[in-house]
Short mmCIF file of C-alpha atoms and ligand atoms in Angstrom, two decimals:
data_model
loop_
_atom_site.label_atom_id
_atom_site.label_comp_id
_atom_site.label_asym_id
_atom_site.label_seq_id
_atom_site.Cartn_x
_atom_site.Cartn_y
_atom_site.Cartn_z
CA UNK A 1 -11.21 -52.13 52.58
CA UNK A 2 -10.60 -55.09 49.94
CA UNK A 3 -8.68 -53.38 46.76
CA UNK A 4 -11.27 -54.04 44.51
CA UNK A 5 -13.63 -51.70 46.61
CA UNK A 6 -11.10 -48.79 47.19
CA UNK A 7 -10.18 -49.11 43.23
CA UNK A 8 -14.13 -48.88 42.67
CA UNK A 9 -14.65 -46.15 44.73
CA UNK A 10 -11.75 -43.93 43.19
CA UNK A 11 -12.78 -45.10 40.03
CA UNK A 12 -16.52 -43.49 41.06
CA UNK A 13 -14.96 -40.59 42.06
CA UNK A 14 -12.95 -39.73 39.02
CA UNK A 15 -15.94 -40.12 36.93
CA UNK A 16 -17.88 -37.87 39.20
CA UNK A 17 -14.97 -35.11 38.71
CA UNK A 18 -15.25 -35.12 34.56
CA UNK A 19 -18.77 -34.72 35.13
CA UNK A 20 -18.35 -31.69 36.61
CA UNK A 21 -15.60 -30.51 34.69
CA UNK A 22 -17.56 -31.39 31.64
CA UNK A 23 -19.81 -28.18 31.59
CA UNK A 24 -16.78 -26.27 33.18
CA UNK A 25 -14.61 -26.69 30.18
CA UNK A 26 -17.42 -25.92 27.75
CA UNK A 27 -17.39 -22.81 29.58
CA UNK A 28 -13.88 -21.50 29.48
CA UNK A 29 -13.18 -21.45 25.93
CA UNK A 30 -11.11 -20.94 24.89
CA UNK A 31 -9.10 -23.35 27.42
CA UNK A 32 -5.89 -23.30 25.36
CA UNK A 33 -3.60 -21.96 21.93
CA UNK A 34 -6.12 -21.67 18.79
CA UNK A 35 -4.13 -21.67 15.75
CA UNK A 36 -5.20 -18.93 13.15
CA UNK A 37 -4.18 -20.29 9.56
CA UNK A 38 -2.68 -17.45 7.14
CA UNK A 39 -2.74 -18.58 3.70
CA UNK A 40 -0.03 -16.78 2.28
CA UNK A 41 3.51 -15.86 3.69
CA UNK A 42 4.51 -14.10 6.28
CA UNK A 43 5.34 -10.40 5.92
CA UNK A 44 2.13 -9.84 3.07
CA UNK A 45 -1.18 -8.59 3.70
CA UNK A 46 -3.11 -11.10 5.63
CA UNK A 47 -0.54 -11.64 7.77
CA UNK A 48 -0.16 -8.28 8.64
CA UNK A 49 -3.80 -7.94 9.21
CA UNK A 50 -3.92 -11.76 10.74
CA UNK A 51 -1.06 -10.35 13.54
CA UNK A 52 -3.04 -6.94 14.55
CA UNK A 53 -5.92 -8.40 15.21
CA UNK A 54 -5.22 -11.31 16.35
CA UNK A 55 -2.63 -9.81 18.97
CA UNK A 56 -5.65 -8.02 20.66
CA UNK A 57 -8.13 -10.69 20.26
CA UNK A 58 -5.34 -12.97 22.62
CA UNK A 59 -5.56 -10.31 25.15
CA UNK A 60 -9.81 -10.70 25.32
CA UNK A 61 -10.01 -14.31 24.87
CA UNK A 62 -6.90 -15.30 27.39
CA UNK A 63 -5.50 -17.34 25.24
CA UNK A 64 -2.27 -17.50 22.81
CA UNK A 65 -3.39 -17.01 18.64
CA UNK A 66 -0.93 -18.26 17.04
CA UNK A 67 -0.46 -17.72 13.24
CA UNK A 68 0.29 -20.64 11.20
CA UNK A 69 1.23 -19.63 7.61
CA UNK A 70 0.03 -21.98 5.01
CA UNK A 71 0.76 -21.06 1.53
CA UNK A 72 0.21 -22.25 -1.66
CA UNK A 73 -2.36 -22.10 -4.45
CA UNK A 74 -3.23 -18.96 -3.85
CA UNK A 75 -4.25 -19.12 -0.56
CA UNK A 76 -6.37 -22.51 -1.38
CA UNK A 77 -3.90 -24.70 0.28
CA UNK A 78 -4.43 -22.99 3.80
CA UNK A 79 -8.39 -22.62 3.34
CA UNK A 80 -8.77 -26.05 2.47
CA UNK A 81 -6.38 -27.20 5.70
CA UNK A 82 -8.35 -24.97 7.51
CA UNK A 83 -11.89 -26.61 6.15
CA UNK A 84 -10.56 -30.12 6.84
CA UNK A 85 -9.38 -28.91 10.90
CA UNK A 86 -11.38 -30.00 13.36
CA UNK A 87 -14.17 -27.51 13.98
CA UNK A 88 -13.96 -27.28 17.99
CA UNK A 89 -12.80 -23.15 17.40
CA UNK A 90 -9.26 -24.17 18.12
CA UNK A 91 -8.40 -23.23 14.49
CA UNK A 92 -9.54 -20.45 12.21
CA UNK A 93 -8.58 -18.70 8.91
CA UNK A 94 -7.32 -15.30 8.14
CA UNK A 95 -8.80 -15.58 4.41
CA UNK A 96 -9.76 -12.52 2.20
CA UNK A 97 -11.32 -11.68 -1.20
CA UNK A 98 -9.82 -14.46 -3.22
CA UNK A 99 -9.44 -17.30 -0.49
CA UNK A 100 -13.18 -16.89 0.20
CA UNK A 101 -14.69 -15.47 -3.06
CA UNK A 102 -12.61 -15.61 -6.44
CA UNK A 103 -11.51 -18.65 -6.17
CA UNK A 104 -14.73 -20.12 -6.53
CA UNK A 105 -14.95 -19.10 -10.14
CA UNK A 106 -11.05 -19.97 -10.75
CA UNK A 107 -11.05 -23.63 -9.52
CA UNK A 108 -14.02 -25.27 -10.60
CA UNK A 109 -13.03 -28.58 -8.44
CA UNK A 110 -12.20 -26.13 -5.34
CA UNK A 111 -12.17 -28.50 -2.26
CA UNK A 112 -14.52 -26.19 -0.38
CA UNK A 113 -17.03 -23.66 -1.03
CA UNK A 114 -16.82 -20.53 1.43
CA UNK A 115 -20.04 -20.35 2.25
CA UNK A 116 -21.10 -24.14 3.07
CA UNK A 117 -17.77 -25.22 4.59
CA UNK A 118 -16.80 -22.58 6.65
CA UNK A 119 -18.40 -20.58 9.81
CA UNK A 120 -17.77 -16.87 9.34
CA UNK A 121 -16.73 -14.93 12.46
CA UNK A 122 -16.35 -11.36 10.63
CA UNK A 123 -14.68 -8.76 8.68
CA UNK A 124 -10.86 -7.52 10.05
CA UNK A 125 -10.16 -5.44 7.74
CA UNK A 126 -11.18 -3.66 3.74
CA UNK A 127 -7.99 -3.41 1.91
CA UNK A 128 -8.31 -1.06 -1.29
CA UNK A 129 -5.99 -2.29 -3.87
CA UNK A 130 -3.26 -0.02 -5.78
CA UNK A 131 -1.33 -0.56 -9.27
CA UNK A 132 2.34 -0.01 -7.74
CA UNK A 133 5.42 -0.39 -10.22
CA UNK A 134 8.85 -1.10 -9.78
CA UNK A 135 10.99 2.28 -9.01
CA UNK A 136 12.57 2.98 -12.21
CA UNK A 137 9.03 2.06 -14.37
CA UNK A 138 9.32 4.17 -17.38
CA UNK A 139 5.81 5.57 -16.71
CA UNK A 140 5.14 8.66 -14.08
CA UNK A 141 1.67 8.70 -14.03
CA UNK A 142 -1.07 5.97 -14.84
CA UNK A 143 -1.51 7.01 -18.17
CA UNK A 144 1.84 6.56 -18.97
CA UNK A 145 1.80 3.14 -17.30
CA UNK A 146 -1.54 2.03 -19.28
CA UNK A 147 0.22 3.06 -22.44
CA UNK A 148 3.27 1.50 -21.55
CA UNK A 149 2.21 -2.07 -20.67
CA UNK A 150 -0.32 -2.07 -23.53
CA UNK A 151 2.92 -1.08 -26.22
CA UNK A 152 5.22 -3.77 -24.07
CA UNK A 153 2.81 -6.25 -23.09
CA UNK A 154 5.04 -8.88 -24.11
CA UNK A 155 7.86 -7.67 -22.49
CA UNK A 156 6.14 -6.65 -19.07
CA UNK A 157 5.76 -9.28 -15.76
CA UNK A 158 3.30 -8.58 -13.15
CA UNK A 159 3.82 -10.07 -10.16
CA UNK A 160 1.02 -11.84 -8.23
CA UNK A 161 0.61 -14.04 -4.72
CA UNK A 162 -0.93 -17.06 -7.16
CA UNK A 163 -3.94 -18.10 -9.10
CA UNK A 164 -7.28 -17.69 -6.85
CA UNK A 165 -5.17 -14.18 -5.01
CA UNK A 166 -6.15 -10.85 -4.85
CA UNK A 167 -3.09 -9.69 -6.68
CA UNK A 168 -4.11 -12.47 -9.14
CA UNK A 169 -7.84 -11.58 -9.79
CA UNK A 170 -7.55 -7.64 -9.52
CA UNK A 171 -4.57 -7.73 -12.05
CA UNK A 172 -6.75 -9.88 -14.04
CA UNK A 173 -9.18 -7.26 -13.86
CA UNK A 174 -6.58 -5.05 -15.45
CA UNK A 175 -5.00 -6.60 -17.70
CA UNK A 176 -9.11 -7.02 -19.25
CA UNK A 177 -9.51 -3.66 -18.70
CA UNK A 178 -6.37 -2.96 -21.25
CA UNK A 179 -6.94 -5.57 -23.28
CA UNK A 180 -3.07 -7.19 -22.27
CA UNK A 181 -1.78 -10.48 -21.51
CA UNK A 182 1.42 -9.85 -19.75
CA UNK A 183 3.68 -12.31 -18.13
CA UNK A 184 2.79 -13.22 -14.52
CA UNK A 185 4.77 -14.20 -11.98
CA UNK A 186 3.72 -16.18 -8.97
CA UNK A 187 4.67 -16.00 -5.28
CA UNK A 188 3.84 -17.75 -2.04
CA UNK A 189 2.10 -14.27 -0.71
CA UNK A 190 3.02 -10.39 -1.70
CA UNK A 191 5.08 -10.13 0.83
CA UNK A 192 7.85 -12.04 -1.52
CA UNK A 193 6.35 -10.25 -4.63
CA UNK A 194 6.97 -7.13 -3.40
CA UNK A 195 10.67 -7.83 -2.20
CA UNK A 196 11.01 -8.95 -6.01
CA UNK A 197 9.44 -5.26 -6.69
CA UNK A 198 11.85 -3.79 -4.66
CA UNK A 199 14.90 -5.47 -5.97
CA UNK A 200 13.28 -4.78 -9.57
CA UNK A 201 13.12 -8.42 -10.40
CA UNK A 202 9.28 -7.59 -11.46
CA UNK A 203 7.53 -4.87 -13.18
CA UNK A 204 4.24 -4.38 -11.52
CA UNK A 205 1.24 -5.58 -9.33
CA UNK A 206 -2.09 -4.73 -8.10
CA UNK A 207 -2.11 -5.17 -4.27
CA UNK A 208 -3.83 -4.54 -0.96
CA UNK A 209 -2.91 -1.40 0.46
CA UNK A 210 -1.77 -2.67 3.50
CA UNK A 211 1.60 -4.05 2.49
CA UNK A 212 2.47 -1.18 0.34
CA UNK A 213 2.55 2.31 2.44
CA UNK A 214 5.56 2.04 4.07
CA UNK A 215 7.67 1.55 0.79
CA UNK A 216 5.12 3.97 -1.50
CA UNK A 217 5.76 6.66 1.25
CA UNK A 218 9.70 6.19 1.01
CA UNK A 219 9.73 5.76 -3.05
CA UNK A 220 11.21 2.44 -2.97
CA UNK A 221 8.07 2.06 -5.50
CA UNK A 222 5.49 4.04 -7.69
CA UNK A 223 1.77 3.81 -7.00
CA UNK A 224 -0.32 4.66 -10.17
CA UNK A 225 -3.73 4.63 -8.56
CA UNK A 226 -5.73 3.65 -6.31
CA UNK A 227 -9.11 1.66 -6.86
CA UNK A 228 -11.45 3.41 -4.56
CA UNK A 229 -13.66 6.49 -5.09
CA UNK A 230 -11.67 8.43 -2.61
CA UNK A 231 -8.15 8.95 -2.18
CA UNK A 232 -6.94 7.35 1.19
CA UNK A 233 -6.27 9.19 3.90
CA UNK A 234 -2.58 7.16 4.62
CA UNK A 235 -1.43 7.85 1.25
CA UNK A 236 -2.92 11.45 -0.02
CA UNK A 237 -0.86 11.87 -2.82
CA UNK A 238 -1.54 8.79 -4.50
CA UNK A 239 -4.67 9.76 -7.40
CA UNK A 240 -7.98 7.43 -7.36
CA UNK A 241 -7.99 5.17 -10.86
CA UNK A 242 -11.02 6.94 -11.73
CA UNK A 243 -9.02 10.41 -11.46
CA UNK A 244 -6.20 8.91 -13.11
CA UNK A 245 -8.06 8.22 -16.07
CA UNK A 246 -8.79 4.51 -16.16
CA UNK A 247 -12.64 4.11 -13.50
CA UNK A 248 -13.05 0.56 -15.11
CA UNK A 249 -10.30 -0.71 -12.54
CA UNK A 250 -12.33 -0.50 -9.52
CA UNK A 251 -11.17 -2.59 -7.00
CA UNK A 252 -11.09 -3.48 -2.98
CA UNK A 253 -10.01 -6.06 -1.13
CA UNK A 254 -10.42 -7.33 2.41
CA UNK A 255 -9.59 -9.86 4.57
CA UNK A 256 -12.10 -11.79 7.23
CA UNK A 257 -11.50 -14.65 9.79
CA UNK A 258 -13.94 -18.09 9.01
CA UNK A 259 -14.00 -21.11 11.16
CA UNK A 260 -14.62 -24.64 9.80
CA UNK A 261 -18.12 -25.59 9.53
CA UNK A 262 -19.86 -26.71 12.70
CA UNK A 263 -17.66 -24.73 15.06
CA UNK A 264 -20.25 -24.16 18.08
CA UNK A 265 -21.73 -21.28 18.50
CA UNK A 266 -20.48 -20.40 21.74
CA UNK A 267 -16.91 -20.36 20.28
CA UNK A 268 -18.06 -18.44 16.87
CA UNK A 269 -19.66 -15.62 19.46
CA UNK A 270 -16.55 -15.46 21.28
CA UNK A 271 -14.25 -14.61 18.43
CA UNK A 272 -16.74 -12.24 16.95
CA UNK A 273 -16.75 -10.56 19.71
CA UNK A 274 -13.34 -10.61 20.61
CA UNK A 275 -12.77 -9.66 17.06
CA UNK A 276 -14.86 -6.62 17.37
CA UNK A 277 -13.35 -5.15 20.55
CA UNK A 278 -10.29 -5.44 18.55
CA UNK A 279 -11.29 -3.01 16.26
CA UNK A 280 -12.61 -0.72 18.93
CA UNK A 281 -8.95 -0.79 20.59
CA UNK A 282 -7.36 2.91 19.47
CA UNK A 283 -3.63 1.17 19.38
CA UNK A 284 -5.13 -1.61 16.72
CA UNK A 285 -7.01 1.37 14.79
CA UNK A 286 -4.29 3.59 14.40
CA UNK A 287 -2.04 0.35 13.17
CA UNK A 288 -4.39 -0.40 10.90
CA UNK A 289 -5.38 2.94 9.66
CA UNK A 290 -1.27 4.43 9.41
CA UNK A 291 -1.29 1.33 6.64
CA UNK A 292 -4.51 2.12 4.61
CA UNK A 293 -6.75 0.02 5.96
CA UNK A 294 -10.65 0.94 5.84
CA UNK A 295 -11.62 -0.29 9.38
CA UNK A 296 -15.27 -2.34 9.71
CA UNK A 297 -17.60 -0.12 11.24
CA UNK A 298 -19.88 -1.85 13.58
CA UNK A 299 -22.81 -2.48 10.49
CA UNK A 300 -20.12 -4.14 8.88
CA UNK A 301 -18.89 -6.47 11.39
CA UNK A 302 -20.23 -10.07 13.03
CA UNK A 303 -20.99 -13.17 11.33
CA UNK A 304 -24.44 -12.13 9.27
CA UNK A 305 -22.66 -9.39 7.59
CA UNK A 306 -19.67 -11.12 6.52
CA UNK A 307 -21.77 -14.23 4.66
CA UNK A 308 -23.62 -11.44 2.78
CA UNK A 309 -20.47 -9.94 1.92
CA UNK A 310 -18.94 -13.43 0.92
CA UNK A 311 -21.96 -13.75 -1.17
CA UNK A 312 -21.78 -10.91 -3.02
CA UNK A 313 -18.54 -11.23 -3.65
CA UNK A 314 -18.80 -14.71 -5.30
CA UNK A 315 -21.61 -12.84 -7.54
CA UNK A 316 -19.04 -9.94 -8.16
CA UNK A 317 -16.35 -11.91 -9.52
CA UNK A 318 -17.57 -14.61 -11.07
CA UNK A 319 -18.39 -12.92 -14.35
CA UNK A 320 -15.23 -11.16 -14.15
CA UNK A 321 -13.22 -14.55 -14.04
CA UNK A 322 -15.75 -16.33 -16.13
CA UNK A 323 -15.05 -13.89 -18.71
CA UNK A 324 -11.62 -13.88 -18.83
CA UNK A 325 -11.02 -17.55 -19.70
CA UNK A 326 -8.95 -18.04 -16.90
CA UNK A 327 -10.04 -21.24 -14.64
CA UNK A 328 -7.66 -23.82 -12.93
N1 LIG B 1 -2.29 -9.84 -0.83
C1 LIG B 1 -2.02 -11.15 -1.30
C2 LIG B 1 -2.96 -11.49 -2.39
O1 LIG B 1 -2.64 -11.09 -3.46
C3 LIG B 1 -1.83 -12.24 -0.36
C4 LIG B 1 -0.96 -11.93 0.81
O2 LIG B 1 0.24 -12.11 0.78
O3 LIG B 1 -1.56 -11.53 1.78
O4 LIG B 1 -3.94 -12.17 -2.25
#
């Protein structure tokens, strides 16, 4: 056979075989690695919650998640990465209460808006939110503390994981609940800001429970209260604000995984669900619930439940922001 023919008939034959691994691939994703963005740094929060979930979720999809930590700007740097990725479900955010819902109101010129540039793929995980204190606070109980800070306020720091954060917005919720501007203090995620607790390089902060239980258990720190109508069942001792004396500081957080806009469906489905078995898995549960964490009950989980959460969230804390002066 001349060359020409035998190169035209491989050539037809190659072509054939894409077609028919075309539909294939679209089938098996995921087919390799997807990268899960955390927007703050390691050690904090949403990694935490990013690397339980995301551990199981590898195990039901067959592929690798691997967590990418992108910090800055209070978590605005890694959404906004994570808006501009490509949206084939190869990459997806580990965002939470400020990445997808205070920051609105903080930066008017935000490069995204959570609800138009990003897919939701559900809830992992609600995160109430404490005041904890450096060990030697001069302040045992949250009166004290609310007395203190308003007498020191100039003196006082409260550390936060930067503007647009949830230690940001629900100290700013504070600090306009005591009428107090004290010195903040940014960091690239609480998991830094509460090293600088521990080493007493900071005063306070109001954080998600999930990075704190560990230390509040061992009294490396205090914990003045915690902003949910019940006490939590990881940290019993540990008063609601409301029985401490101050129910304007009402406060929980959570964190949720979003895709980029116009990830396909099929890919969405398969990390919701894969998200959802996650939280069904007794090992992840009892992780998640030893550190605080209020685990999504089915009602609460998917993709139609987080974009009404997202949404109501935006409505929540935009007139808290608004009203506090504070925009970027
Ligand atoms: N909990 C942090 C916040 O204040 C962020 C983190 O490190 O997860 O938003």
């Amino acid at each position: 056979m001349p060359l020409l023919h035998r190169l035209a008939g491989a050539l037809a034959g190659l072509s054939a075989l894409a077609a028919l691994s075309a539909p294939a691939q679209a089938q098996t994703y995921p087919a390799r690695p997807i990268t899960m963005i955390v927007p703050f740094a390691a050690g904090g929060p949403t990694d935490i919650v990013a690397r339980i979930v995301a551990d199981h979720m590898s195990k039901t999809l067959g592929q690798q998640i691997v967590i990418e930590n992108v910090v800055g700007a209070g978590g605005t740097t890694g959404a906004t990465r994570a808006m501009r990725a490509k949206p084939d479900g190869y990459t997806v955010i580990m965002g939470h209460m400020g990445t997808h819902a205070a920051a609105v109101a903080l930066y008017p010129k935000l490069a995204y808006h959570p609800l138009n540039n990003f897919e939701t793929v559900g809830l992992a995980a609600g995160t109430p939110v404490l005041i904890v204190a450096k060990k030697d606070f001069p302040a045992k109980d949250l009166k004290e503390f609310v007395a203190y800070v308003k007498a020191n306020a100039d003196k006082v720091n409260a550390a936060h994981a930067g503007v647009g954060s949830v230690s940001f917005t629900s100290c700013l919720l504070l600090n306009s609940v005591l009428g107090v501007k004290p010195t903040a203090i940014p960091f690239q995620g609480t998991g830094p800001a509460l090293n600088a607790l521990l080493g007493g390089q900071v005063d306070y902060m109001c954080d998600q429970i999930v990075n704190l239980v560990p230390q509040i258990k061992a009294g490396n720190i205090k914990a003045f209260g915690i902003g949910t109508p019940d006490r939590n069942p990881a940290l019993p001792d540990v008063p609601t604000t409301k029985e401490a004396g101050l129910p304007e500081f009402e406060v929980s957080a959570w964190n949720a995984i979003f895709a980029p806009k116009g990830t396909p469906k099929e890919a969405l489905d398969k990390l919701s669900d894969a998200l959802s078995k996650a939280l069904d898995d007794e090992g992840v549960r009892k992780r998640l619930a030893d550190l605080g964490s209020d685990i999504p009950g089915p009602d609460r989980r998917g993709q139609a439940a987080l974009n009404k959460l997202v949404e109501s969230e935006i409505a929540r804390w935009t007139p808290v922001i608004k009203a506090s002066g504070i925009t970027q």
